[in-house]
């Protein structure tokens, strides 16, 4: 009996010694632990409207060597999830002893600042409502979810984390569910609407649904570092194509520059053309008007010459009296003077016409002979900004009009040349007639001076021949002048159209200047396009691959060796208030498992 008591006493002493000895290793293990890396998972509760309520953080350590760990972070409380060792929570950090292996502890935060600020609003049949009042309602609902960066938190999370936002709706209560940009999946009796928000972007999500007796579990939001291994195919060919494009744009700009120079010359020539054509039109009008006077004077001269020839015809020289012939030389001399005036007038008109014709010819010759094919015009439209196509339309129209003007002039040029040649011929004929009359007048004067009429027969015959020839000349003169009048009338219409063409060329030149300015700008903006595109590709890969992102601690920038930080957010459910009967049923269904979960403030899933 005593032995048994002794054994009991010994056991009690051993147990008490054990209790005393156990804490000693904690006191003695003051050396720092070696931690390979640390991970943080932040679980946060949000209201149905997205407001941050509370959060707890599961801190995970991979311990390579046992010892003391100091973890930084401001917690309202901390719980050891690995063993029964106590945690020491100070202002801004937690210390604890950890053995080799995996160590977990939970830190609780009240009203935490999260990296994102969420806002969730609700409407029922177009009217804004609170989520609490939406429960149990029937109608058309809209849920609008937005996010933006919280400037109070390190921007590294918003810049490098992918947000996954999911709303789960019971298909018995919700139908006609739509959400632009979202993925809708069936999960049992539920419809899950998911949206993915890329790093650096803000959420702007709208969900529409027809609901009946509406209820909904809370919206789920998760955030993880974005990392995707994007392998693009070889972009050398694509970059080379862009190089070809930039070269083509450069050549286009150079061609438009040459075109501008050509149109500038064309515009200058068009101004000369307009002025020259106006002079030609004026000269032809003068020729036509003066031609009427010339024809009238020629008609009088023809009549007078015919009368003189008729009066002398058939009269024998013996029947002439010197007294009757005394006035004839003077009359013939006056006729010579009149013919000389006609010849001089024709020469003056010819010189004026020739001067203006030369101006017109130089202006039209200055229009380029360049032929532009329809395929070249189509290519020009392809390479040019569509906003400049109206200028190209005018360019093509005036190019065609210019070629028409040049072609029409080329066809009519011989007519203009013939005008001066005909005037020269007419003037020469008039001079010959005047010379013949002057010769006859001189002969009559000589005959009268000698007092004999020996040469009168010859003079009368010559005068008669001259009268007949002049009659033919006069008819030719009338035909020429009639044609000249018709030419003047036709050229007036041509000159009017030419004037409009020249004004259009001036407008075209202004448009080409604008077009060249646009192509020059396009050339400047695309000259480094291949390098820019390559840089954009590199930036895109850098932005969305996340390969260079090094995780940072959410709880404190003083923490090191961070392997992973991720976030899990849960919004409040939208549920109808429970009735007394529901509460009674819930209490009756409570099990030891429910109570165990409740003890650790956890929900049974």
XYZ file of C-alpha atoms in Angstrom, residues 47 65 83 91 113 122 124 141 150 162 194 245 306 447 475 487 525 547 581 587:
20
model
C -20.750 44.682 -46.402
C 15.762 26.185 -38.217
C 0.824 24.633 -31.370
C 2.700 47.536 -30.909
C -7.606 49.321 -45.302
C -28.481 48.076 -56.368
C -35.028 47.555 -58.455
C -32.682 44.308 -60.589
C -6.902 52.644 -52.278
C -5.666 40.020 -60.884
C -17.599 35.908 -63.044
C 4.538 50.372 -94.369
C -15.954 97.620 -159.666
C -0.081 109.570 -169.272
C -15.272 87.199 -150.697
C -14.251 81.402 -133.293
C 4.286 59.920 -86.425
C 7.566 37.904 -64.261
C -39.958 29.376 -36.646
C -31.593 25.465 -32.946
